[in-house]
Structures are given as structure tokens and as C-alpha cells.
Amino acid sequence: MLTKPFDYQAVGHLEQACDLLRHHGEAAKVIAGGQSLLPLVNLGLAQPSVVVDISRASGHRGVEVADGSVRLGALLTHARLAADPFLAQAQPLVGAAAARIGNARVRVRGTLGGSLAHSDPAAELPLVMVALGATYELVDPSSTREVKAEEFHAGFLSTVLEPDELVASAVVPALGPGWGWGFQEVSRREGDFALIAIAAVVRLAGGRIAEARIAAGGVADRPLRLAEIEVAVAGLEPAELEDRLRSLLPLPRLAPPSDTNATGTHRAHLAGVLVRRAVGEAAARAEEARA
Amino acid sequence: MTTTASPPGGRALPGPAEVAAGEGAATSDRARTGGGPGVTGVRSSRAGELRVVGQALARLDQAEKVAGTTRYAGDFALPGMAHARLVRSPLPSARITRRDASKALALPGALCVLFGEDVPHNTVWVDVPGQTVEVAALKASMEVLATSRVRFHGEPVALVVAESEDVLAEACELVEIDYEELPGVFDPEAALAPGAPEVHDGGNLLGEWRIDRGDCDAAFAGAAVVVEGTYETQLVDHAYLEPEAGVGWLDDHGVLTLRVATQVVEHYRDVARILGLPESRVRVLAPFVGGGFGGKEDMTVEPYVALAVLQTRRPVRMVWSRGESLLARPKRHPVRLAYRTAADREGNILAQEIEILADSGAYAYLSALVLLYSSVHACGPYRVANVRLRARCAYTNNPPTSAFRGFGGMQVVLGYESQMDRVADALGLSRVALRKRNSLSRGDALPVGQVLETEVALAATLDAALAAAGPKPAPSGPGRAVGRGIASNLQSYGRLVWLNDSAAAWVGFQLDGSVTLRCGVPDIGGGQASSLAQIAAEVLGVSMEHITVHFGDSSLTPLAGTTTATRQLLMSGNATYGACSALRDLLLAGVAAELGEPVEGLRLEPGAVVGDGVRVPLAEALVACRRQSVPIEALGTFYGPKGRPVTRDLDATRIFPDFTFGSHVCDLEVDLETGQVVLLRYVAAHDVGRAINPRSVEGQIKGAVAQGLGMALLEEVVVEEGVNLTGGLFQYLVPTATDLPEIEAVVLESGEGMGPFGARGIGEPPIGPPLAAVASALEEATGVRPTTLPFTPERVLACVAASAPARGARP
Amino acid sequence: MTPTPLPEPATDRVRPADDHRPGADATPSPPRTGSNEVVLTLTVNGEAVRRSYATHASLLDWLREAAGVTDPKLGCGEGVCGACAVLVDGEPVSSCIVLAVQVDGATVTTASGLAGPGGALGLLQRHFHELHAAQCGFCTPGMLVTAAALVASGRRHSRAEIRHALHGNLCRCTGYGPIVDAIEAAEADPLLRRVVEGGAVEVAAIAGEGRLP
Ligand SMILES: Cc1cc2nc3c(=O)[nH]c(=O)nc-3n(C[C@H](O)[C@H](O)[C@H](O)COP(=O)(O)OP(=O)(O)OC[C@H]3O[C@@H](n4cnc5c(N)ncnc54)[C@H](O)[C@@H]3O)c2cc1C
Ligand code: FES
Ligand code: FES
């Protein structure tokens, strides 16, 4: 048995879980899909003494499309995100990214809230949330608050969540008319965490890029918006992208980390290549949508 | 579907005319065919009319495996079973200053904590052969549990036994061990430099081999071309899916019994020595093993389970976590190879000058022997008259290294095949033609002096592999390049000839005509037991389903030796063949006596003894034997070919029983911007002598190729300053179904092996060429040859960058 | 036979003999040593199984140690290798990183649950058997489960699609080709085609003829 003994409590509502977290303090951990928590426990890297299970809590599994935005419940699994037809229509980037997570078994159990809260710097969902400028709804025992994705992810496996706070949902803008999306990732093997992943959405107007949102995963301790690139591509025709983006290499201010899978230098190089591919892909989709 | 192009029974070797068409081909007047439908050729006289052998039958062990009912070592439990775990060193080099088990023992449910002093014979001695000119063995030692000094990260220091796994985990944390860090050495070259910290007293040089054949200096002086290359291989792990595991207990006779995942039931002797027990009081059972590949050749859990059982007098189970397996079990040697190769204008290889330096890690294990294999195989399947080889392996404070499929014969393929490509390129010759021109033939001697006694079908394997590969595919888009690489190799099968290798098998008819076969062979997944049944079915004329094989029991099955060195088909196969032939002869003799007829007129057919005008059903024949006091059981023992031990300066007419030859073709595509590699197609052709079960043979080839490709592109145990950073399968990158291409196995049958029915060993041989085939394909795709394994996207990009001037700034 | 006496225990670092017999402890163990148990009922391969077992047990531990179903294997404990794959309510999960208590009441299918009637090999198992899709067999239970989820979709898949579906299951022996062969053959099996006719089927239906309608 790889797990060490702990107390276990399942809750019916997220708020109950917040109460328990406040009661037990630091020693308590919430579990949703368990696809990040339990590998850590099995490897001896996490050892909660109380586990609060929200995986069977009610609610928070909806995909609500309204007023140009999509609200995604924290308990939606990666598999649901990847397969949901409403989401695919309203904001296809999210499902496409979710489909790239791990393997089928991870996607069956793993949840949106868990992935956001775990805040792996190479994870797909935090990345697309940052790219899309998502807002997270957080709950604690008595209140709720909203935090921008870019502020929420605060460092390597770290967020601004208070110990008794949970992610309840994420709200992303729907993909409006004129917009296209791109998602590019490179990993050592299919299903491994990305060495580098790039998410991009661009809006074409009059044959030129009117607006772009681009974010990178794996380049730092958290997903980063690439604001300088966004500015640099604005006003370009899709055909000009390639040369313009090449001229920007190496990407400014990126110093990705090294690990056993790749050096920082290689990651930085990949980021340059994948930005070009992702933005190109997004522009092509935007053109296609107009045609 | 592209699984195999070979019909059941294998693909025929091309006849003499076809072979002669290949340039420089060894003329193959002994070419045989497996007799697949529509295949023409001469049948092997040894094979005769085969009924069962050569058929792609389902394996005997598969029904249980696919039903999920096979009980592997860790699936087994006994009432009252306790659990054991090791406390391991967190440091690569340190003195142990204090050990205290009192807090652990105070935990309710903790049963015992053992330190080295509690082990009756804590020191295990290893013979390192050939290391003095007088052929005396150099003795290397290691402790079962380290007492005063640890030499690698993960070395066992304490053994903890507890009532439950929960208590065990907590108890292990409560064992207090203090260390004083010592300077370590983490690179074999640094280890051999003067003044390096000594891993063991007496210096860090663990083993050394030399070959001095012919006159190298003269050959280099007279060469048309000389090409040089250095190559580096990495630390890799067996990464079988089943981590090390075993259950031990005292049986009703007080015999210490270990049911463990192992390739070697004969370790009962080592366990007995450690415990100070007579060998007859220790028994090792090898259930079906969830993969071995050499990693379960040395002892893993055995001594610890044994100690725990003796200490607690209870059944005990020990299962290593994946982390432990990756951390502490011996791995494949990282090797540095430096080659200088001389050739004349026609492409004849004149000389090889080779230096090999291997990292043995902290303990000897089988390092010296692995290095011997590297030395013997270092020139590949080619005739080279002048060879100077210096091979050394050194102790370091890195994880120990030992046996792994290919056993030193693997790493050198990268060296000698890269050199062959380079020679061909330097001379403007075809890489294929160069290989054929230099191919060894029967009667040629390897640089060490061993003369090849069987067919060398290297040219035929090259032709077959290229034919199966077809045309090279085109790139899938801009910014991508496709490369094709070829690589050939030889790999020994059977153990070193001075090890007095033998294997025994017992076979007996039951009165209902079913057959019981007993053989000590451990079945590690290659279908070892099933192949024996297939041989028995052939000889005894019974169907496979009526044969039960009892295997892997050091007390109740005749000892058959290790499932290593691609030796089991040769050894146990021949033993089984011998036992079955003897049993058949007994049966005929019994019937002859009963009928009062000469035995010469009788033969065994499926279900009956048949003669001129007589047909005695098997059941009656068996009763006849009983009446005539003729036994219906037989023991067969096969002794491997013998030879004299080698000395450090290698020169021997025989070192191994025989070799298997093969050639591979790899097509791959490189994304020139990211360095990501997609394997498109892979073909591996080997002369297997005779395919006892073609599908098993294909399975061995495909599996070995998959491991070779993993080593080529993905796998590495990352160790920094002796600290093993690879803690799980999320970090150790075993290739997945999408990383591997369709692998086609082309099975050629020369009928020329030393195994039963002319079979050659095939378990290890196909693992080596992928390293070189991938390197060669990457060179074609990128313009520069990679030489340091694994060929990560980063290293591939470095090749692209290095050749960029040639191909223009932008791909 | 007069057996050689076994050596006496070599250490004093062992608890007195009586102390460690189960139940010999007078005082109950503190919670950390395993008194934290919970009764769960799962339907495992068609049978309701009710067991009291450690609360912190993974589904894999629960199946193997509490329910005695040992075909799912522990290969890594990280969710990577797939040796522990089982179907929970028809969907594949890594049982090593799901707590048993999280799936109380669920229906679990393991590889042995894919057998046909009377323990005969089920349809998928039969093709694995014939095509040597198992060598050492340690990955096989997980492979079968992943394959079952794929085959149950009722669609036929290309070899590339099958490989994609298998990428979360490691095999160190076969190189995957024979496993892909077996799944391809199973999907083409007329027996299966007759049942699915384009639609998805219950996983149980792919087990064997006896379970087919
Ligand atoms: C083999 C494997 C491969 C993987 N590959 C990838 C990959 O390629 N890309 C990728 O992005 N991820 C990958 N993952 C991780 C996976 O996506 C996880 O599912 C996800 O990161 C966590 O979701 P979960 O529901 O499983 O969370 P859990 O593991 O249950 O929890 C994770 C953390 O989040 C906390 N938490 C959970 N839910 C909430 C909530 N609603 N509010 C606040 N805190 C919460 C928990 O306390 C815990 O600290 C992989 C996992 C595995 C096992
Ligand atoms: S044991 Fe669960 S995925 Fe490896
Ligand atoms: S058959 Fe051994 S791991 Fe797949």
C-alpha cells in the first residue's frame, strides 16, 4: 500500500468542504479527481492527515453558455470538457486543450478545479485560462470572490487560494465572430506534461489581426501571457506572421526552467517555434471561419 | 496490417543464386527453408517433417495471462504474512555513523529491524574472471546490508519487517541512520584518474580486457581511409512492468522457500550461503515473471525475504516500489566508445582500434563479464584482421550496473555500425555493399580468435530487411526530413564456454497419454515453458494441450540454469529434446519387446506406435512398457559447448557457443524545427536458425526492437553527482504505443543454430541494431550523425544546427 | 529426515514473540496503524463485494488485498503505466490513484471480468490469446481493460487510432504490435459486429458469446 493513513470525509457541497478545511487547517487536503494529489501521496511527496472528498459533491458540473461567456463548473472532468458539444461550439480551445491532458484514465477522473488549483506550470487548462483571460470564482465558508486567471496562478504549484478556499468555477469568454484559436504543444511522449505549450486566439478584421491573446506554458513557474508578441502581431496580415514572428526570436524575457526532460534553452527555442505555429493556426482558423 | 511478412514457419533464406546476386555475399549453399506454404528450398535435414515445431501456436501460458488468473510473485499471499521493506541510503557516498532501531521497534506491529551485523554472512563475493594472467578470479564483494560505508544512492542499510504495510511504512521512517558524507566519484574517467576517491580499497579499476590481433599500426599506415568516432551511451533501466517482488515462508520440512520474480532459481545457493544454511534447505520458486531483461538476473528481494522469514518465522512478502526499482536495482552500463577504423580503397576493413570505458557503478555485479561481451562483439559481424582493443570498467558512486538484454553486446553496435557508415561514406561506397563485403562467413574467426562454425546469413538478412522496408517514404510536409538507417549486428547466444553450463529436463508419460514435463527454467515472458512443450509435442506426437510443464522450482524441477544470455532454448530446449527423444526410444523399445519385433521397424506417430502392418495406440503402448518393465520417463541433460577460460588478454578459439546475425532498417521523420522524431517504419530481419514458434520469435524481435528504440530516443536514468533523480515512470520514458512504429519482424531460417531443430537464440540479438539504425537515419535526415544517446529532440536539433550551413539558413 | 537446525534469530532487534501475533496487543492500535477502516460495497465483475478495509486504500489495494481480485497490477502508482487499469461504471481509470472509498457503490470491471461464461475466454481475451498479445502478461490486464473500453464503442478503429487509445498503457515486452493486432481482430470479429451494428455496447457484451444477446 503506497498511501499513508488519513482520515476521510466526503461532502455533498463545496461549502461543507470549506468548513472542514477551515476546521482541520493545513493538515487537510481536498480531493477531487485525485489525479495530481494521489500520485504525490503515492510517491511520498504529500501526506495529508485529513482528506476531504468533493468528487461526489453536487453541482459545479455545468457548461453554461450565456452573454458571450461560458461558465465551467470546477467538477467538470477533462473528458467532459473535451467532449462537451456546447463548449466545443462556444469556446473550442478549452476542449482541445483538455483532450491533450495525460491519458484517457486521467481525463476520466481529473477535474477542471483540480487542475487549476494544482497549478502545474505546464498544465493545459491553466494555460488556456490565462490565454483567454478567464475569471475564477472562488468560494470559502462564507463568501465568494472572483480572481483573474493571471493573478490566480502565483508560482510553481502555487495559487492565491486561501487554505479554506476552493475553486467553484471558471468563466471564459466565448469565441466571438472573427476569432480563431490555436493550440500547440510538444512533449517527450504523447500524454506527458508539455515541455512547452502555446495557446493563442486571434481576431481578424479586414484581413488583418485586430487582436491577439497568446499564452505559454512550461516557460516559467506559471503560465505566462506573451504581451509583447500580442502587440507585435497586431495589425499584421496572416501571411506576414511567419516572418514577423521569426524576427522576434529569441522570445523576449523568457528563461524557462531545465529538468530531466529538457533544458531551459531547448524550451525557449520550442516556445519560439510553437508561438509561430499556434498563432498561424489561430489566424488560419479565423480566416476559415470567415470564408 | 503490417505485423509480419513471414508465413508461419518463417521466410525462406534466398537460395544460393539469390544470395550470390548480393555483392560480396557469403555463399549460402546450406540455406534452408522453414517450409512455409509455397516456399521453395532445401529442408534442413535435422528438421525433417515437422508437425508442431514451426507452427504459430498460441502459447501455453497465455490463456491464464489473458484471463487475468496468473499469480505473479507479488500476487501471492499466505495467512499470517508479514511485510518487509528496505531502508536505503539517501547519499551516494558516506560513512554510516549511527544506526538506531529503537523508535521503529517501539511501534506496535513492528516485528524486527535487521542491520548488517544480523546477517549470518553479510558479505557476498563476486568472481571477476580473467583479471590476472594466471586466470585467477579477482574477488569483489558487497554487503547484503551496508554496515559502515554506503557507496551509492539507494544502497540497503536496514531491513524492516512489520505486521502490515501501514506499520511498515511508519517503522521505516523511524529507523534512525546517521551518515557522514564522503567524497565520491561519479564518472568512470575521473574514477581512473590518479588521486580519485576510492570507491573500494585497491583502486577503481574493476575489470580490463584487451585484444591484440594482427599488426594494427601497419594496417593503419597502409589504409586508404581512416575514420574516427566516439560514441556515448546512457544509463538505462529494464523498466519491466512488474517491480521486484517475492514471498517467502518456511515449509513443513523447515525448508526456506522463496517464491520470487527471478530469472535465476539457482540463487538458492547464494541465499543459503548468506544465511549459513545447507543448500538443500533453501528452495526458490519462480512463478511467471512480469519481465526480466536481465534485471532479475542478480538477486533482488531474495536475501531480504529470506532473512525476514528466518527472523520472524512467518511468511513475509517484499514488493519494491517503482521508485526503489528505478533507484537501486543495477542498470545498463553507460559506455564511452572510441573507434578508429582503417579500410582499403575497395572497402575492406583493415583494422579497428577500439577503446571502451564503462561505468560499473558502486559494485561489481556482472560488470566484468558485460565488458567481456562488449570486447568480443566490438568489431561487429565483420572480418577484421588487425584489432587493438582496450576495454576497462571502473567503479564509481553511481547506481550499480549489471546484466541487461544484450549484455554489453548492445552498446558497441552503435560504435561499429556508425563506423561502417562512415567508412562507406568516406569511400563513396554503398553502406549495404560495404557491410556485405566485410561480412563474416562460416570458418572465419572473430578478432578474439573464435571460429564461426555455423552459417552467417548477414547478407541475406540485409536483403530481406531492405526488401520488406520497400521504398523510403517522402516527408509529410515542409520543415520535415525523412531518413533511413540500416544496421546489422551479431550477438552471442548461450553462456561463456568455460562456465560448464548445463540444463536438465525430465519428461514422463502419464497413463492416459498426457505428458508431464519438468524443467527448472524460469519463464520470464518469452514463452520459455511453452517452447519446451512445443518441442515435446513434436517429438512425442502429442498435442500441446496434453502437455503440462512444471518449471522454475529449484527443488522439484531439474535445474536448467538461468533464463539469461539467450541460452534457454539452446540449453533447456536441447535438454528437453534429448529427454523426449529418449522417452520416445523407451516407448518404442517397450512396444518392440511386447510384440517381439525389432525396434528399428517402429516409429512414434501422433497417438500411436506404428510399424510395418502394426499400429499400437499410445495408451496400449504405455501399458506395454509397464508390462515389459520399461520406464515411461526420461531425464535429459544438455551440456553446453566447453572451452577454456579467457585471460585479460583475449585470445581464444571459443568463447561463446554461437552467434545470431541480423539486419535492421529504420525510417523516421524529423521535425527540423523542434527536433521531434517520428518513427515511421521499422524492419528487423534475423536468421533464427529455426523458429520453434514463429510468433514467439516475432514477439522476441519486436519486443527487443522496442527496447532498443526506447534507448535510442527516450530513456535515461538521470543521475547527478550520484543522486538518482529518476523517481518514477513519469520521468523514465518507456516508449508508448504511439512512440513506436509498426515493427516488422522478418524471420529467416537457415536451420543452422545449435539449439533444437537448428534453432538459434533470438531473445537478445535484436536489441542492439536500433541504436545504430536510428543514428544512421537521423544522420540522413539532419545531415549530421548523432553520437550521444539518447537522441533527444535537443540533440537532434544540434545535428540540424551543425549541418545548417550546408542546407541553407532556413529549412 | 533430521533437518539441520535453523539458525536462531540473529538479532535482539525483534519484538518478543507473543507481542506481534495479531490480536495479542491489549491496547488498540492508534489510528495511524490501520484501525481506520470503512465498509464499502462495490460490484466487482458482476458480484457485489462488501469489505471492511483501510479508509486510505486505493481502489487497487482494495481490489487486490480486500477483495482478492489480483488481476489489476501495481506497476507504478503514478497513473502512468496502466497496469492497474479497471473500468469504473464503464470508464477506464487508474485504480492506483483512485481511493476505493471515492467509488463506493460503483460497478468495477477488471480484466478477469471480461471472461466468457463458465470462465471461458471472452472475445477480446481470445484474440489476445491467439495473437500472442501477452508475453510476460503483466501489462495484459490493463491492456484488456483499455481495449474493452475502446471495443465497446462499437466502432472499428484504424491501427493508428488503436495505438492512440493505448498510449496510456505501457508494455515492455511486445512492442505493442501484437496487442494492436488483437484489438483489430476483435473489432472485426463477426460475433461482435453482429451485436454492435454500429452502436456502442455494454462492456459485458464483449466478454463472450454467452453474454451476447
Ligand atoms: C499520468 C498522468 C498524466 C498527467 N498528464 C497531465 C497533462 O499532460 N497535463 C495536465 O494538465 N495535467 C496532467 N495530469 C494532471 C491532471 O490533469 C490532474 O487531473 C489535475 O491536475 C488535477 O485534477 P484532479 O481533479 O485530479 O485534482 P486532485 O488531484 O484531486 O487535486 C489536485 C490539487 O488541487 C486541489 N483541489 C482539487 N479540486 C479543487 C478545487 N475545486 N478547489 C481548490 N482546490 C482543489 C487538491 O487539494 C490538490 O491539492 C496528469 C496526471 C497523471 C496521473
Ligand atoms: S500502477 Fe496505476 S498506472 Fe501504473
Ligand atoms: S507483455 Fe510484458 S509488459 Fe506487456
mmCIF file of N, CA and C in Angstrom, chain A residues 1-5 43 45 47 186-190 192 195 242-243 246 260-267 269-270 273-274 276-277, chain B residues 85 165-166 169 173 321 480 671 673-674 676 713-714 718 725 727-736 738-739 792-794 797 810:
data_model
loop_
_atom_site.group_PDB
_atom_site.id
_atom_site.type_symbol
_atom_site.label_atom_id
_atom_site.label_comp_id
_atom_site.label_asym_id
_atom_site.label_seq_id
_atom_site.Cartn_x
_atom_site.Cartn_y
_atom_site.Cartn_z
ATOM 1 N N MET A 1 0.851 -1.187 0.000
ATOM 2 C CA MET A 1 0.000 0.000 0.000
ATOM 3 C C MET A 1 0.888 1.239 0.000
ATOM 4 N N LEU A 2 0.654 2.124 -0.938
ATOM 5 C CA LEU A 2 1.539 3.279 -1.061
ATOM 6 C C LEU A 2 1.060 4.469 -0.238
ATOM 7 N N THR A 3 -0.259 4.517 -0.012
ATOM 8 C CA THR A 3 -0.793 5.657 0.731
ATOM 9 C C THR A 3 -0.552 5.461 2.223
ATOM 10 N N LYS A 4 -0.381 6.569 2.921
ATOM 11 C CA LYS A 4 -0.273 6.533 4.382
ATOM 12 C C LYS A 4 -1.656 6.827 4.961
ATOM 13 N N PRO A 5 -1.913 6.313 6.149
ATOM 14 C CA PRO A 5 -3.255 6.502 6.716
ATOM 15 C C PRO A 5 -3.654 7.975 6.848
ATOM 16 N N LEU A 43 3.947 8.781 -4.173
ATOM 17 C CA LEU A 43 5.396 8.983 -4.287
ATOM 18 C C LEU A 43 5.989 9.507 -2.984
ATOM 19 N N LEU A 45 5.343 12.369 -1.620
ATOM 20 C CA LEU A 45 5.608 13.804 -1.693
ATOM 21 C C LEU A 45 4.499 14.637 -1.047
ATOM 22 N N GLN A 47 1.433 14.229 2.215
ATOM 23 C CA GLN A 47 0.969 13.326 3.263
ATOM 24 C C GLN A 47 -0.119 14.009 4.090
ATOM 25 N N VAL A 186 4.386 20.496 -27.336
ATOM 26 C CA VAL A 186 5.396 19.464 -27.569
ATOM 27 C C VAL A 186 5.713 18.811 -26.241
ATOM 28 N N SER A 187 5.650 17.474 -26.243
ATOM 29 C CA SER A 187 6.049 16.743 -25.042
ATOM 30 C C SER A 187 6.968 15.618 -25.482
ATOM 31 N N ARG A 188 7.667 15.004 -24.521
ATOM 32 C CA ARG A 188 8.571 13.930 -24.894
ATOM 33 C C ARG A 188 7.798 12.759 -25.481
ATOM 34 N N ARG A 189 6.704 12.378 -24.800
ATOM 35 C CA ARG A 189 5.835 11.329 -25.333
ATOM 36 C C ARG A 189 4.413 11.866 -25.312
ATOM 37 N N GLU A 190 3.542 11.272 -26.126
ATOM 38 C CA GLU A 190 2.139 11.653 -26.069
ATOM 39 C C GLU A 190 1.648 11.440 -24.630
ATOM 40 N N ASP A 192 2.534 12.994 -21.921
ATOM 41 C CA ASP A 192 3.387 13.580 -20.890
ATOM 42 C C ASP A 192 3.054 15.057 -20.750
ATOM 43 N N LEU A 195 6.481 19.978 -22.685
ATOM 44 C CA LEU A 195 7.725 20.720 -22.485
ATOM 45 C C LEU A 195 7.386 22.199 -22.647
ATOM 46 N N GLU A 242 4.605 34.787 -40.205
ATOM 47 C CA GLU A 242 5.783 33.928 -40.137
ATOM 48 C C GLU A 242 7.070 34.750 -40.020
ATOM 49 N N ASP A 243 7.253 35.675 -40.937
ATOM 50 C CA ASP A 243 8.491 36.451 -40.927
ATOM 51 C C ASP A 243 8.598 37.330 -39.686
ATOM 52 N N ARG A 246 9.444 35.223 -36.679
ATOM 53 C CA ARG A 246 10.846 34.781 -36.718
ATOM 54 C C ARG A 246 11.777 35.906 -36.295
ATOM 55 N N THR A 260 14.822 17.034 -16.063
ATOM 56 C CA THR A 260 15.371 15.829 -16.684
ATOM 57 C C THR A 260 14.851 15.630 -18.099
ATOM 58 N N ASN A 261 13.784 16.312 -18.476
ATOM 59 C CA ASN A 261 13.214 16.115 -19.810
ATOM 60 C C ASN A 261 13.728 17.080 -20.869
ATOM 61 N N ALA A 262 14.157 18.248 -20.476
ATOM 62 C CA ALA A 262 14.662 19.218 -21.446
ATOM 63 C C ALA A 262 15.361 20.353 -20.714
ATOM 64 N N THR A 263 16.301 20.966 -21.401
ATOM 65 C CA THR A 263 16.960 22.135 -20.811
ATOM 66 C C THR A 263 16.105 23.370 -21.056
ATOM 67 N N GLY A 264 16.388 24.390 -20.304
ATOM 68 C CA GLY A 264 15.694 25.652 -20.499
ATOM 69 C C GLY A 264 15.929 26.220 -21.887
ATOM 70 N N THR A 265 17.132 26.028 -22.387
ATOM 71 C CA THR A 265 17.467 26.534 -23.726
ATOM 72 C C THR A 265 16.561 25.904 -24.778
ATOM 73 N N HIS A 266 16.398 24.579 -24.662
ATOM 74 C CA HIS A 266 15.544 23.897 -25.638
ATOM 75 C C HIS A 266 14.103 24.381 -25.501
ATOM 76 N N ARG A 267 13.663 24.548 -24.273
ATOM 77 C CA ARG A 267 12.290 25.022 -24.068
ATOM 78 C C ARG A 267 12.110 26.407 -24.695
ATOM 79 N N HIS A 269 13.699 27.671 -27.159
ATOM 80 C CA HIS A 269 13.651 27.506 -28.611
ATOM 81 C C HIS A 269 12.272 27.007 -29.052
ATOM 82 N N LEU A 270 11.782 25.986 -28.338
ATOM 83 C CA LEU A 270 10.463 25.437 -28.690
ATOM 84 C C LEU A 270 9.381 26.502 -28.594
ATOM 85 N N VAL A 273 9.193 28.442 -31.721
ATOM 86 C CA VAL A 273 8.596 27.691 -32.832
ATOM 87 C C VAL A 273 7.088 27.555 -32.644
ATOM 88 N N LEU A 274 6.703 27.200 -31.426
ATOM 89 C CA LEU A 274 5.286 26.905 -31.201
ATOM 90 C C LEU A 274 4.419 28.155 -31.187
ATOM 91 N N ARG A 276 4.844 30.626 -33.162
ATOM 92 C CA ARG A 276 4.587 30.865 -34.581
ATOM 93 C C ARG A 276 3.522 29.910 -35.105
ATOM 94 N N ARG A 277 3.652 28.649 -34.722
ATOM 95 C CA ARG A 277 2.662 27.674 -35.219
ATOM 96 C C ARG A 277 1.277 27.944 -34.638
ATOM 97 N N ARG B 85 10.503 -4.318 4.104
ATOM 98 C CA ARG B 85 10.960 -3.229 3.240
ATOM 99 C C ARG B 85 12.375 -2.842 3.650
ATOM 100 N N GLU B 165 1.481 -3.238 6.004
ATOM 101 C CA GLU B 165 2.232 -2.290 5.181
ATOM 102 C C GLU B 165 2.185 -0.877 5.769
ATOM 103 N N ASP B 166 1.072 -0.558 6.421
ATOM 104 C CA ASP B 166 0.995 0.768 7.043
ATOM 105 C C ASP B 166 2.044 0.921 8.132
ATOM 106 N N ALA B 169 5.593 1.149 6.709
ATOM 107 C CA ALA B 169 5.990 2.457 6.178
ATOM 108 C C ALA B 169 6.421 3.374 7.309
ATOM 109 N N GLU B 173 10.354 4.859 8.510
ATOM 110 C CA GLU B 173 10.690 6.264 8.748
ATOM 111 C C GLU B 173 11.326 6.467 10.112
ATOM 112 N N SER B 321 8.793 -0.767 -4.615
ATOM 113 C CA SER B 321 8.033 0.245 -5.346
ATOM 114 C C SER B 321 8.765 0.536 -6.658
ATOM 115 N N ARG B 480 10.211 19.268 -42.677
ATOM 116 C CA ARG B 480 10.405 17.911 -42.184
ATOM 117 C C ARG B 480 11.332 17.153 -43.113
ATOM 118 N N ASP B 671 11.147 16.593 -37.337
ATOM 119 C CA ASP B 671 10.668 17.965 -37.432
ATOM 120 C C ASP B 671 11.898 18.848 -37.240
ATOM 121 N N GLU B 673 12.406 21.826 -36.977
ATOM 122 C CA GLU B 673 12.331 22.989 -36.089
ATOM 123 C C GLU B 673 12.294 22.603 -34.621
ATOM 124 N N THR B 674 11.631 21.491 -34.310
ATOM 125 C CA THR B 674 11.503 21.117 -32.897
ATOM 126 C C THR B 674 12.432 19.971 -32.524
ATOM 127 N N GLN B 676 11.673 16.984 -32.856
ATOM 128 C CA GLN B 676 10.854 15.809 -32.532
ATOM 129 C C GLN B 676 11.011 14.773 -33.652
ATOM 130 N N LEU B 713 15.960 6.781 -28.342
ATOM 131 C CA LEU B 713 15.305 8.087 -28.425
ATOM 132 C C LEU B 713 14.826 8.684 -27.102
ATOM 133 N N LEU B 714 14.506 7.835 -26.129
ATOM 134 C CA LEU B 714 13.772 8.363 -24.976
ATOM 135 C C LEU B 714 14.407 8.148 -23.611
ATOM 136 N N VAL B 718 18.495 9.598 -14.991
ATOM 137 C CA VAL B 718 19.319 10.789 -14.799
ATOM 138 C C VAL B 718 19.906 10.777 -13.393
ATOM 139 N N LEU B 725 17.928 10.980 -9.912
ATOM 140 C CA LEU B 725 16.802 11.914 -9.977
ATOM 141 C C LEU B 725 15.575 11.287 -10.629
ATOM 142 N N GLY B 727 12.687 9.156 -10.383
ATOM 143 C CA GLY B 727 11.934 8.529 -9.303
ATOM 144 C C GLY B 727 10.680 7.798 -9.728
ATOM 145 N N GLY B 728 10.342 7.844 -11.002
ATOM 146 C CA GLY B 728 9.096 7.186 -11.385
ATOM 147 C C GLY B 728 8.989 7.030 -12.878
ATOM 148 N N LEU B 729 7.930 6.330 -13.291
ATOM 149 C CA LEU B 729 7.730 6.129 -14.723
ATOM 150 C C LEU B 729 7.228 7.401 -15.404
ATOM 151 N N PHE B 730 6.898 8.425 -14.611
ATOM 152 C CA PHE B 730 6.571 9.706 -15.234
ATOM 153 C C PHE B 730 7.857 10.398 -15.691
ATOM 154 N N GLN B 731 9.001 9.934 -15.159
ATOM 155 C CA GLN B 731 10.284 10.521 -15.560
ATOM 156 C C GLN B 731 11.088 9.579 -16.445
ATOM 157 N N TYR B 732 10.945 8.285 -16.199
ATOM 158 C CA TYR B 732 11.685 7.336 -17.027
ATOM 159 C C TYR B 732 10.811 6.992 -18.224
ATOM 160 N N LEU B 733 11.231 7.411 -19.399
ATOM 161 C CA LEU B 733 10.324 7.435 -20.534
ATOM 162 C C LEU B 733 10.360 6.136 -21.342
ATOM 163 N N VAL B 734 9.536 5.193 -20.923
ATOM 164 C CA VAL B 734 9.361 3.958 -21.683
ATOM 165 C C VAL B 734 8.507 4.280 -22.914
ATOM 166 N N PRO B 735 8.903 3.805 -24.092
ATOM 167 C CA PRO B 735 8.105 4.165 -25.270
ATOM 168 C C PRO B 735 6.670 3.626 -25.184
ATOM 169 N N THR B 736 5.741 4.444 -25.652
ATOM 170 C CA THR B 736 4.341 4.055 -25.665
ATOM 171 C C THR B 736 3.956 3.556 -27.054
ATOM 172 N N THR B 738 2.260 4.950 -29.196
ATOM 173 C CA THR B 738 2.326 5.972 -30.241
ATOM 174 C C THR B 738 3.763 6.423 -30.510
ATOM 175 N N ASP B 739 4.683 6.058 -29.657
ATOM 176 C CA ASP B 739 6.089 6.384 -29.930
ATOM 177 C C ASP B 739 6.711 5.390 -30.892
ATOM 178 N N THR B 792 17.814 12.789 -28.017
ATOM 179 C CA THR B 792 16.671 13.621 -27.630
ATOM 180 C C THR B 792 16.434 14.667 -28.695
ATOM 181 N N PRO B 793 15.244 15.262 -28.716
ATOM 182 C CA PRO B 793 14.964 16.321 -29.681
ATOM 183 C C PRO B 793 16.043 17.398 -29.639
ATOM 184 N N GLU B 794 16.521 17.654 -28.449
ATOM 185 C CA GLU B 794 17.548 18.674 -28.302
ATOM 186 C C GLU B 794 18.829 18.297 -29.052
ATOM 187 N N LEU B 797 18.237 18.465 -32.751
ATOM 188 C CA LEU B 797 18.310 19.849 -33.223
ATOM 189 C C LEU B 797 19.742 20.316 -33.350
ATOM 190 N N ARG B 810 17.364 28.455 -43.742
ATOM 191 C CA ARG B 810 16.045 28.052 -43.259
ATOM 192 C C ARG B 810 15.642 26.708 -43.861
#
